[in-house]
C-alpha cells in the first residue's frame, strides 16, 4: 500500500463545554490513495467539518481534543508532530479550502499579497519570484488578466473568483492532499459547475488527493471515488460511490438518497423525508445514534452501539441488521406530514 | 386558467448609488429589477429562479411593497398597489405574507413562540388575547408542532422547526398568497423535504398561492407549476415546469439546467459552461443583457433588446433566436 497517502484509524474528537463533553466525532476511519477523491457527506452537525479540522490539527486549543485515534499522512504520524513540524505540513502538504470565500480572504491585503504569503511561508524564494508565482497561480485557476488582478483587493472579485483565489492559495505549494470544506455551497449552480470542473482538471494535472466535504450528494456523484456517510458523529456507511448509490445498506443512507429531489421526483407527489431531527450530542447516546429516527429500529438499537461491519469488499456499514448473513428488507418510502 | 391574483407589469426598481455623498447628484443606479411582467394565478406556485444578484429577492419585496417600485404596476386582485398609501398597503399585506430564507435570523430570540406567531394578529388588531392564544395553538398544530411549544423560545428549536414557526406566522392572517424567499436553502436535505411537504399540504388545505424564489433548480422543479427564469433584472424565459425542463429555449436557461449536479454516479452530463460572471447591474450590457456570455450571440443581440415571443401554450422566451 505504498500509494496510500492518508490513513485515519478510529478517530474520536471531543469538545469540552461548560456542562458536558460533546462527542463530535466517534471512530472515523479513512483510507485515501494518491489522486483519489473522498467525499464526506452528512447533515449539519454530523461531524464532517470537525473531522477535517482534526486532520489539519486546527481544533481550538483547550476545548477540542483527540482522545483516541491515529492519523498517518504520507507515513508521518500527524498527532505526534510538534507544532512547528505541523506548520510545515499545513499548507505545504495538506491544504484546505473553506466554504465561504467572502470571509476567508483578508480584505485589507491584495489578492497577490495573500498568495505570495502562502508561497513564501513554505518556500525559500525571493519576493520577485513569489510575485511571478502569484500571477502564474491566478492564470492556472482561470482568472483573466492575472497581471492586473494580482494588485486587486478581494472586494473587487465576485464569489466565484474569490473561491478561485482560495484554490490558487491552497494549490500554490503543490499539496499532496487538498481538503475542501463545502467549497461550492455559497456559490450559484453555474459557478459551482465551473469550480468543480477546475478542481477536477487541477487534480488530474498535479496528482492531488482530495477530501470533499459536502451535504450535496450531486457534488459527490460528480467528483468522488469513495464516500463516507456521517450521521451525528458516526460513520454510518462508507464505500465506493457507485456501490453506495447502487446498493446502499444503512437506513440513514436510504433516507438521504430518497429525500434528494431529482428529475424523477414527480411534481405533485409527496417527498419521502426522514422524520425528526438529529440528536443532541451533549447527551450521551447508548445505542445507535440514528435509532430515534430509524423506522427499522428495535430494542437492541437503543441499548447497544452497532459495530462497523465490512459486508462486501470496501463497503462498511454500521447497523445491527445489515451484516454479512443478514439483510434488512427495505420498506416502501415513508411519507411525513 | 383561473383568476389572476397578482399581475406585474413593466416593473422596475433602480437603486441610486452615490446617494451618501452630499451635494453630489446620483447619476448611476443599480438596475435590480428592470422591466418585469408576469401574472400569478390563484392556487398555483410560480417559481422564480436565477443566480444571486439577478433581482429575485428585490422582486419579492416589490410585490408586497416592502420597497416601492421606480416604475411599473403591481396589481393585487385588480388593485394597483404602487399607487396606494402606506396605510392601505398595510391592510393589503394581510393577504400577501412572506417566509424568509434564514430561520436563524428571522425570529426574535427574546420572544416566546406565542408572541411571535400572535404578533401579526396584534398588529392588525384581530381578536382578543384569548382568541389569539387559541389561534396560535391551532396554527402550531397546522404546521406540525404542538401547542406546548407556544411558551418556548426560538433557541430551543432546530432549523426545520424554526421554518415551521415562520410558516405558522405567515399563515396567521389567512393570506391569499405567500411569497417564499429561499425558504429551504438553509436547511439540510432530510429536513428540507419535510418543509416542502408541509408547504404543499398547506397549499391544498388553504387554497394558497405561492411565489417561490429559489436558486435550487431541483426544488423549484418539484414544487412549482410555472417557473420564471431571471437574468440581470429581467425575465428571460417563463413557462410550466414541464416546458422549461423538458424543452428549455433560452440559452441561459439551457446553461442553468445543465449546471445542476449529476443525479447519480453513472450519469453522463453534457455541460454548457458559461464563461465569466454575471455582469454588473449598474451597466448592464446593451441589447440582450446575456449576449456577452451567450454561445449563440449574434450581431444584433448587442443592439436590440429582445421582446417576449410566445412559443405555444404558456412558454414565453426573450431571445432573438426565436423572433
XYZ file of C-alpha atoms in Angstrom:
660
model
C 0.000 0.000 0.000
C 2.642 2.458 -0.961
C 0.280 4.839 -2.692
C -1.920 5.272 0.356
C -1.469 8.882 1.297
C -3.757 9.250 4.284
C -4.911 6.747 6.825
C -7.154 7.646 9.726
C -7.934 4.978 12.280
C -10.653 5.192 14.901
C -10.555 8.946 15.203
C -12.515 10.454 18.095
C -12.947 14.184 18.612
C -14.414 15.604 21.785
C -15.295 19.159 22.687
C -15.446 20.349 26.236
C -18.352 22.620 27.010
C -19.232 24.126 30.356
C -21.559 21.324 31.363
C -20.574 18.277 29.412
C -18.387 16.678 26.810
C -19.688 16.765 23.270
C -18.604 13.703 21.351
C -18.489 15.329 17.934
C -16.739 12.502 16.092
C -16.665 8.829 17.042
C -14.403 6.263 15.438
C -13.962 7.604 11.930
C -11.786 5.585 9.559
C -10.425 6.991 6.329
C -8.139 5.494 3.763
C -7.198 7.660 0.825
C -4.888 6.881 -2.068
C -2.963 9.164 -4.339
C -5.171 11.020 -6.842
C -8.316 9.694 -5.206
C -11.259 11.817 -4.154
C -13.134 11.001 -0.990
C -16.474 12.572 -0.221
C -17.741 13.072 3.319
C -21.485 13.708 3.366
C -23.846 14.354 6.211
C -26.189 16.954 7.611
C -25.039 19.913 9.636
C -23.706 18.785 12.988
C -22.767 15.353 11.704
C -19.062 15.949 12.289
C -17.850 16.341 8.723
C -16.080 19.638 9.213
C -14.748 18.638 12.624
C -13.126 15.589 11.038
C -11.412 17.830 8.505
C -10.276 20.300 11.148
C -8.863 17.434 13.207
C -6.859 16.205 10.205
C -5.233 19.621 9.979
C -4.873 19.732 13.766
C -6.736 23.005 13.822
C -9.133 22.178 16.646
C -9.458 25.025 19.161
C -6.832 24.556 21.879
C -8.139 23.528 25.273
C -11.647 22.914 24.003
C -11.271 20.347 21.273
C -9.278 17.208 21.866
C -8.493 13.933 20.135
C -8.688 11.279 22.879
C -8.348 8.332 20.520
C -7.207 7.627 17.053
C -4.312 7.687 14.685
C -3.737 9.861 11.643
C -0.995 8.771 9.290
C -0.226 11.089 6.431
C 2.425 10.137 3.919
C 3.991 7.819 6.527
C 4.082 10.522 9.204
C 2.102 10.256 12.408
C 0.316 13.603 12.377
C -0.770 13.552 16.011
C 2.783 13.187 17.337
C 4.281 16.065 15.370
C 5.374 19.202 17.190
C 3.561 22.446 16.452
C 6.442 23.624 14.316
C 6.564 20.448 12.277
C 2.798 20.608 11.885
C 3.087 24.120 10.459
C 5.317 22.734 7.750
C 2.751 20.126 6.861
C -0.121 22.557 6.797
C -0.336 24.485 3.564
C 2.644 22.624 2.159
C 1.450 19.016 2.167
C -2.177 19.401 3.196
C -4.112 22.459 2.131
C -7.654 23.447 2.811
C -10.391 25.398 1.056
C -13.239 26.712 3.159
C -16.867 27.200 2.483
C -17.251 30.914 2.469
C -14.964 32.696 0.013
C -16.466 36.003 1.117
C -14.947 35.813 4.581
C -11.872 33.623 4.239
C -9.780 36.208 2.415
C -8.294 39.192 4.192
C -9.987 42.351 2.914
C -7.038 44.675 3.591
C -4.421 42.845 1.532
C -4.366 42.434 -2.205
C -5.073 39.033 -3.634
C -1.469 38.844 -4.825
C -0.141 39.514 -1.297
C -2.198 36.666 0.061
C -0.956 34.147 -2.482
C 2.639 35.353 -2.025
C 2.333 34.940 1.730
C 1.378 31.298 1.350
C 4.253 30.649 -1.054
C 6.897 32.467 0.951
C 5.915 30.782 4.194
C 6.791 27.407 2.772
C 9.361 28.030 0.092
C 12.676 29.852 0.153
C 12.121 32.205 -2.745
C 12.540 35.908 -3.302
C 9.722 38.406 -3.294
C 10.018 38.839 -7.033
C 9.722 35.144 -7.701
C 6.770 34.941 -5.341
C 5.022 37.684 -7.274
C 5.538 35.806 -10.525
C 4.271 32.663 -8.847
C 1.113 34.509 -7.724
C 0.424 35.633 -11.289
C 1.049 32.131 -12.538
C -1.337 30.644 -9.965
C -4.100 33.075 -10.898
C -3.621 32.044 -14.507
C -3.822 28.376 -13.514
C -7.178 28.857 -11.796
C -8.562 30.663 -14.794
C -8.703 34.293 -13.759
C -8.470 36.613 -16.773
C -5.787 39.338 -16.873
C -3.831 37.928 -13.898
C -1.173 40.669 -14.125
C -3.828 43.250 -13.373
C -5.815 41.124 -10.960
C -2.962 40.392 -8.521
C -2.990 44.017 -7.471
C -6.694 43.987 -6.683
C -8.445 43.513 -3.354
C -10.937 40.721 -2.550
C -13.933 43.081 -2.658
C -13.267 43.661 -6.332
C -13.799 39.965 -7.020
C -17.045 38.043 -7.352
C -17.824 34.990 -5.191
C -16.697 32.515 -7.831
C -13.468 34.426 -8.450
C -12.719 34.578 -4.725
C -13.148 30.833 -4.485
C -10.711 30.543 -7.401
C -8.264 32.671 -5.430
C -8.716 30.378 -2.418
C -7.914 27.428 -4.650
C -4.892 29.279 -6.011
C -3.621 29.822 -2.458
C -4.293 26.221 -1.491
C -2.542 24.817 -4.536
C 0.377 27.259 -4.606
C 2.651 24.815 -2.766
C 1.539 21.719 -4.658
C -0.081 19.941 -1.704
C -0.489 16.192 -1.794
C -3.866 16.439 -0.142
C -6.500 19.090 -0.588
C -9.345 19.284 1.919
C -12.315 21.165 0.504
C -14.933 22.012 3.106
C -18.167 22.759 1.241
C -16.246 24.651 -1.451
C -19.267 25.398 -3.611
C -22.118 25.723 -1.116
C -22.086 29.511 -1.188
C -21.950 29.676 -4.980
C -24.550 29.613 -7.729
C -25.014 26.434 -9.757
C -23.359 27.814 -12.879
C -20.333 28.936 -10.872
C -20.367 25.671 -8.905
C -20.070 23.772 -12.181
C -17.080 25.939 -13.165
C -15.305 25.440 -9.823
C -15.840 21.655 -9.732
C -14.553 21.417 -13.301
C -11.486 23.429 -12.282
C -10.787 21.229 -9.257
C -11.013 18.101 -11.379
C -8.638 19.387 -14.032
C -6.106 20.572 -11.432
C -6.282 17.222 -9.669
C -5.550 15.486 -12.951
C -2.534 17.707 -13.546
C -0.981 17.646 -10.071
C -1.942 14.161 -8.813
C -3.573 15.680 -5.755
C -5.818 13.670 -3.459
C -8.986 15.455 -2.439
C -11.281 15.179 0.545
C -14.559 16.787 -0.413
C -16.864 17.705 2.435
C -20.390 18.435 1.328
C -24.051 17.963 2.067
C -24.910 17.845 -1.607
C -24.986 14.311 -2.983
C -24.915 15.730 -6.508
C -21.416 17.048 -5.826
C -20.379 13.613 -4.569
C -21.628 11.851 -7.702
C -19.810 14.460 -9.739
C -16.431 14.392 -8.033
C -15.756 11.448 -5.771
C -14.435 7.896 -5.980
C -15.278 6.958 -2.420
C -17.729 8.323 0.074
C -18.266 8.310 3.827
C -21.787 8.969 5.090
C -21.758 10.542 8.549
C -24.589 10.941 10.989
C -24.320 12.564 14.417
C -20.564 11.996 14.657
C -20.558 8.408 13.453
C -19.718 6.891 10.121
C -22.865 5.017 9.218
C -21.708 3.738 5.868
C -18.699 4.000 3.606
C -17.591 2.575 0.314
C -17.150 3.245 -3.386
C -19.508 5.901 -4.734
C -21.099 3.529 -7.200
C -21.668 0.886 -4.527
C -23.295 3.394 -2.198
C -25.574 4.579 -4.964
C -26.454 1.123 -6.302
C -26.578 -0.795 -3.096
C -26.918 1.450 -0.068
C -27.454 -0.518 3.123
C -27.832 1.813 6.067
C -31.373 3.123 6.724
C -29.985 6.647 7.064
C -28.354 6.442 3.648
C -31.664 5.245 2.243
C -33.410 8.236 3.743
C -30.729 10.599 2.474
C -30.902 9.226 -1.067
C -34.678 9.224 -1.124
C -35.103 12.748 0.150
C -32.990 14.091 -2.710
C -35.136 15.768 -5.301
C -34.246 14.582 -8.790
C -35.888 14.869 -12.137
C -37.663 11.594 -11.477
C -39.367 13.036 -8.411
C -42.809 13.716 -9.757
C -44.153 17.186 -9.301
C -47.224 16.819 -7.120
C -46.151 13.658 -5.330
C -45.079 13.822 -1.741
C -41.419 13.728 -0.898
C -40.156 10.977 1.340
C -38.491 12.546 4.364
C -36.694 11.257 7.434
C -38.875 12.054 10.457
C -37.488 14.081 13.364
C -34.148 15.848 13.626
C -30.601 14.793 14.599
C -29.890 14.083 18.310
C -28.231 16.486 20.710
C -24.671 15.226 21.105
C -24.305 16.767 24.556
C -26.328 13.910 25.957
C -24.584 10.561 25.786
C -26.326 8.116 23.473
C -26.119 4.483 24.471
C -27.314 2.798 21.336
C -27.195 3.637 17.675
C -27.266 7.402 17.068
C -29.887 7.006 14.377
C -32.215 4.767 16.427
C -34.660 7.574 17.284
C -35.390 8.385 13.663
C -34.974 4.922 12.180
C -38.143 3.182 11.002
C -36.450 -0.211 11.434
C -35.177 0.329 14.999
C -35.668 -2.481 17.503
C -34.804 -2.827 21.195
C -31.136 -3.631 20.574
C -30.650 -0.363 18.646
C -31.480 1.673 21.741
C -29.072 -0.177 24.034
C -26.068 -1.300 22.011
C -23.877 0.582 19.578
C -23.598 -1.181 16.226
C -20.057 -2.126 15.165
C -18.876 -1.324 11.648
C -19.013 -4.461 9.513
C -17.415 -4.948 6.121
C -20.314 -6.516 4.228
C -18.583 -6.540 0.878
C -15.052 -5.611 -0.049
C -14.600 -1.977 0.858
C -18.240 -1.453 1.782
C -18.623 -0.859 5.513
C -21.932 -0.432 7.321
C -22.728 0.189 10.985
C -26.146 -1.313 11.569
C -27.276 -4.229 13.708
C -29.401 -5.649 10.968
C -27.096 -5.262 7.998
C -24.436 -7.936 8.293
C -22.840 -10.494 6.009
C -25.539 -13.044 6.779
C -28.499 -10.805 7.495
C -30.128 -8.095 5.402
C -32.901 -5.682 6.204
C -35.798 -5.661 3.842
C -36.245 -2.152 2.547
C -39.717 -0.852 3.192
C -41.802 1.350 0.976
C -40.926 5.025 1.100
C -42.106 6.801 4.195
C -44.074 9.989 3.778
C -44.126 12.513 6.533
C -46.867 15.019 7.074
C -56.902 29.332 -16.300
C -58.351 30.673 -13.110
C -58.393 34.089 -11.578
C -55.318 36.314 -11.669
C -54.146 37.159 -8.156
C -51.026 39.156 -8.871
C -50.262 40.973 -12.051
C -46.928 42.647 -12.546
C -46.366 44.947 -15.486
C -43.132 46.511 -16.624
C -41.923 46.620 -13.046
C -38.668 48.456 -12.420
C -36.583 49.144 -9.365
C -33.434 51.200 -9.722
C -31.361 51.815 -6.616
C -29.376 55.034 -6.981
C -25.724 54.850 -5.999
C -23.516 57.628 -4.601
C -26.503 58.737 -2.597
C -24.490 59.134 0.593
C -22.173 61.747 -0.858
C -23.552 65.208 -0.065
C -24.098 67.720 -2.885
C -23.408 65.052 -5.425
C -26.322 64.084 -7.550
C -26.674 60.440 -8.175
C -26.122 59.707 -11.813
C -25.880 55.939 -11.789
C -28.184 53.313 -10.437
C -28.269 49.591 -9.839
C -30.970 48.229 -12.070
C -32.053 45.444 -9.745
C -35.357 44.792 -11.467
C -35.614 46.182 -14.956
C -38.924 45.808 -16.692
C -40.546 42.594 -15.494
C -44.076 41.473 -16.365
C -45.916 38.335 -15.321
C -49.158 37.064 -13.847
C -49.786 34.721 -10.947
C -52.989 32.666 -10.964
C -54.957 31.585 -7.945
C -53.808 28.331 -6.372
C -50.639 27.976 -8.401
C -46.993 28.092 -7.429
C -44.844 30.370 -9.508
C -41.120 29.759 -9.168
C -38.549 32.473 -9.725
C -35.029 31.188 -10.359
C -31.762 32.840 -11.191
C -28.232 33.387 -9.929
C -27.509 35.629 -6.976
C -27.815 39.274 -7.877
C -30.370 38.735 -10.622
C -33.112 40.530 -8.711
C -35.148 37.624 -7.337
C -35.410 38.939 -3.787
C -35.972 42.551 -4.884
C -38.836 41.177 -6.940
C -40.356 39.592 -3.833
C -40.102 42.777 -1.836
C -41.624 44.795 -4.651
C -44.671 42.565 -4.823
C -45.724 43.233 -1.255
C -44.396 46.780 -1.443
C -41.727 46.443 1.234
C -39.837 48.569 -1.251
C -41.614 50.870 -3.658
C -41.033 50.396 -7.385
C -39.357 53.050 -9.527
C -41.798 52.399 -12.304
C -44.488 49.925 -13.248
C -47.575 48.278 -11.881
C -48.165 45.626 -9.223
C -51.799 44.605 -9.224
C -53.310 42.527 -6.470
C -56.831 41.394 -7.319
C -57.187 44.305 -9.713
C -55.856 46.994 -7.347
C -52.628 48.762 -8.238
C -50.503 48.619 -5.100
C -47.854 51.008 -6.389
C -50.228 53.966 -6.096
C -51.681 53.144 -2.663
C -50.706 54.950 0.517
C -48.851 53.182 3.284
C -51.956 52.684 5.424
C -53.830 50.918 2.673
C -50.784 48.855 1.801
C -50.548 47.704 5.363
C -54.029 46.266 5.310
C -53.393 44.600 1.968
C -50.252 42.947 3.326
C -52.563 40.805 5.434
C -53.218 38.910 2.247
C -49.623 38.876 0.987
C -47.306 37.266 3.526
C -43.648 36.290 3.348
C -41.398 33.488 4.550
C -37.728 34.382 4.542
C -34.593 32.405 3.901
C -32.757 32.271 7.166
C -34.816 30.858 10.027
C -31.950 31.625 12.407
C -32.187 35.344 11.767
C -35.852 35.958 11.073
C -37.173 35.141 14.552
C -36.561 37.349 17.596
C -34.630 35.243 20.148
C -36.049 37.118 23.132
C -39.697 36.464 22.437
C -41.747 33.345 23.013
C -43.151 31.469 20.074
C -46.633 32.522 21.117
C -45.656 36.184 20.922
C -44.003 35.713 17.539
C -46.952 33.962 15.946
C -49.544 36.254 17.524
C -47.672 39.410 16.508
C -49.346 39.771 13.094
C -52.729 39.374 14.805
C -51.831 42.079 17.303
C -50.607 44.451 14.616
C -53.794 44.093 12.628
C -55.929 44.130 15.797
C -57.611 40.837 15.256
C -59.322 39.108 18.175
C -58.623 39.437 21.902
C -55.854 37.821 23.950
C -57.818 34.655 24.494
C -58.820 34.053 20.905
C -55.296 34.859 19.741
C -53.892 32.238 22.057
C -56.310 29.703 20.644
C -55.316 30.669 17.129
C -51.598 30.293 17.934
C -52.115 26.764 19.216
C -54.213 25.926 16.190
C -51.501 27.286 13.872
C -48.751 25.376 15.652
C -50.675 22.178 15.099
C -51.288 23.015 11.455
C -47.535 23.268 10.808
C -46.750 20.054 12.654
C -45.637 21.420 16.029
C -47.550 21.096 19.296
C -49.474 23.520 21.451
C -46.989 23.265 24.304
C -44.285 24.752 22.065
C -46.019 28.130 22.396
C -44.240 29.035 25.616
C -40.775 28.173 24.378
C -38.083 30.385 22.913
C -36.515 30.223 19.479
C -33.187 28.747 20.585
C -34.946 25.561 21.650
C -35.856 24.758 18.055
C -33.924 23.272 15.154
C -33.692 24.969 11.769
C -36.560 22.980 10.283
C -38.802 23.691 13.264
C -37.965 27.383 13.066
C -39.001 27.447 9.453
C -42.287 25.827 10.528
C -42.758 28.664 13.024
C -42.141 31.191 10.248
C -44.740 29.456 8.130
C -47.239 29.463 11.011
C -46.658 33.178 11.409
C -47.227 33.784 7.722
C -50.475 31.806 7.919
C -51.795 33.677 10.948
C -53.732 36.232 8.913
C -55.212 33.766 6.411
C -53.314 35.201 3.455
C -54.183 34.579 -0.196
C -50.601 34.470 -1.259
C -47.317 33.613 0.430
C -44.023 34.737 -1.020
C -41.342 32.245 -0.043
C -37.873 33.720 -0.463
C -35.498 30.741 -0.471
C -37.398 29.024 2.365
C -35.450 25.775 2.349
C -31.966 26.878 1.255
C -30.621 26.985 4.804
C -31.937 23.535 5.710
C -30.422 20.073 5.429
C -31.788 17.732 2.775
C -33.744 15.472 5.082
C -35.357 18.439 6.825
C -35.820 20.285 3.544
C -38.127 17.522 2.331
C -40.282 17.865 5.467
C -40.734 21.598 4.970
C -41.511 21.236 1.264
C -44.158 18.616 2.042
C -45.651 20.935 4.630
C -45.835 23.810 2.146
C -47.578 21.562 -0.375
C -50.089 20.309 2.187
C -50.928 23.810 3.332
C -51.422 24.937 -0.234
C -54.046 22.248 -0.751
C -55.683 22.819 2.601
C -55.979 26.601 2.472
C -56.055 27.159 -1.279
C -52.883 29.246 -1.149
C -50.953 30.810 -3.975
C -47.166 30.732 -3.698
C -44.415 32.718 -5.259
C -41.409 30.518 -4.626
C -37.986 32.053 -5.000
C -35.021 29.733 -5.063
C -31.708 29.056 -6.703
C -32.119 25.296 -6.254
C -33.410 24.144 -9.597
C -34.437 20.700 -8.399
C -36.574 22.096 -5.589
C -38.227 24.568 -7.942
C -38.943 21.864 -10.472
C -40.592 19.780 -7.821
C -42.737 22.387 -6.124
C -43.698 24.851 -8.879
C -46.368 24.832 -11.561
C -44.801 27.585 -13.600
C -41.275 28.924 -13.484
C -39.751 32.255 -14.453
C -36.019 32.433 -15.135
C -34.408 35.772 -14.304
C -31.137 37.172 -15.511
C -29.857 40.644 -14.605
C -33.210 42.044 -13.536
C -35.173 40.664 -16.434
C -37.208 37.548 -17.049
C -35.645 35.679 -19.945
C -37.997 32.733 -20.074
C -41.233 31.685 -18.414
C -43.329 28.548 -18.737
C -44.659 25.483 -16.967
C -42.109 23.260 -15.298
C -42.515 20.606 -17.990
C -41.966 23.082 -20.808
C -38.961 24.624 -19.164
C -37.163 21.498 -18.036
C -38.000 19.258 -20.985
C -37.617 21.879 -23.622
C -35.691 24.950 -22.480
C -35.344 27.558 -25.203
C -33.279 30.436 -23.896
C -29.519 29.758 -23.976
C -29.301 30.936 -20.365
C -31.987 28.515 -19.205
C -30.148 25.735 -21.009
C -26.864 26.598 -19.320
C -28.530 26.890 -15.932
C -30.181 23.489 -16.237
C -27.015 21.827 -17.475
C -25.180 23.073 -14.392
C -27.332 21.015 -11.997
C -25.004 18.408 -10.485
C -25.342 14.786 -11.545
C -28.154 12.726 -10.110
C -26.165 9.540 -9.867
C -22.573 8.452 -10.407
C -23.430 6.854 -13.759
C -24.953 9.990 -15.183
C -23.102 11.377 -18.178
C -23.920 15.021 -18.472
C -23.371 17.385 -21.341
C -22.445 20.627 -19.721
C -22.686 24.106 -21.145
C -20.135 26.019 -19.102
C -20.800 29.722 -19.062
C -17.776 31.962 -19.324
C -17.153 34.558 -16.654
C -19.566 36.085 -14.191
C -22.849 37.928 -14.247
C -22.132 41.488 -15.436
C -22.722 44.396 -13.100
C -26.332 45.570 -12.936
C -25.067 49.156 -12.871
C -24.032 48.974 -16.507
C -25.883 46.030 -17.968
C -24.733 45.163 -21.490
C -26.635 46.879 -24.290
C -29.215 44.917 -26.209
C -29.789 41.468 -24.795
C -28.146 41.519 -21.362
C -26.977 37.933 -21.821
C -25.099 38.484 -25.096
C -21.639 38.666 -23.512
C -21.866 35.119 -22.158
C -24.164 33.656 -24.772
C -22.722 30.964 -27.061
C -25.195 31.915 -29.802
C -24.770 35.687 -29.662
C -25.340 37.421 -32.976
C -24.572 40.938 -34.163
C -27.999 42.402 -33.456
C -28.091 40.875 -29.944
C -25.707 43.664 -28.966
C -28.101 46.357 -30.102
C -31.724 45.284 -29.815
C -33.443 44.234 -26.632
C -35.281 41.016 -27.423
C -39.053 41.040 -26.948
C -41.058 38.177 -25.479
C -42.013 35.571 -28.044
C -44.931 33.235 -27.433
C -43.984 29.618 -28.027
C -47.229 27.727 -27.881
C -49.148 27.217 -24.676
C -47.626 29.142 -21.834
C -43.946 29.263 -22.665
C -42.510 32.654 -23.482
C -38.911 33.487 -24.216
C -36.993 36.722 -24.711
C -34.332 35.793 -27.245
C -33.542 36.830 -30.801
C -33.044 33.204 -31.810
C -36.796 32.731 -31.766
C -38.068 36.017 -33.120
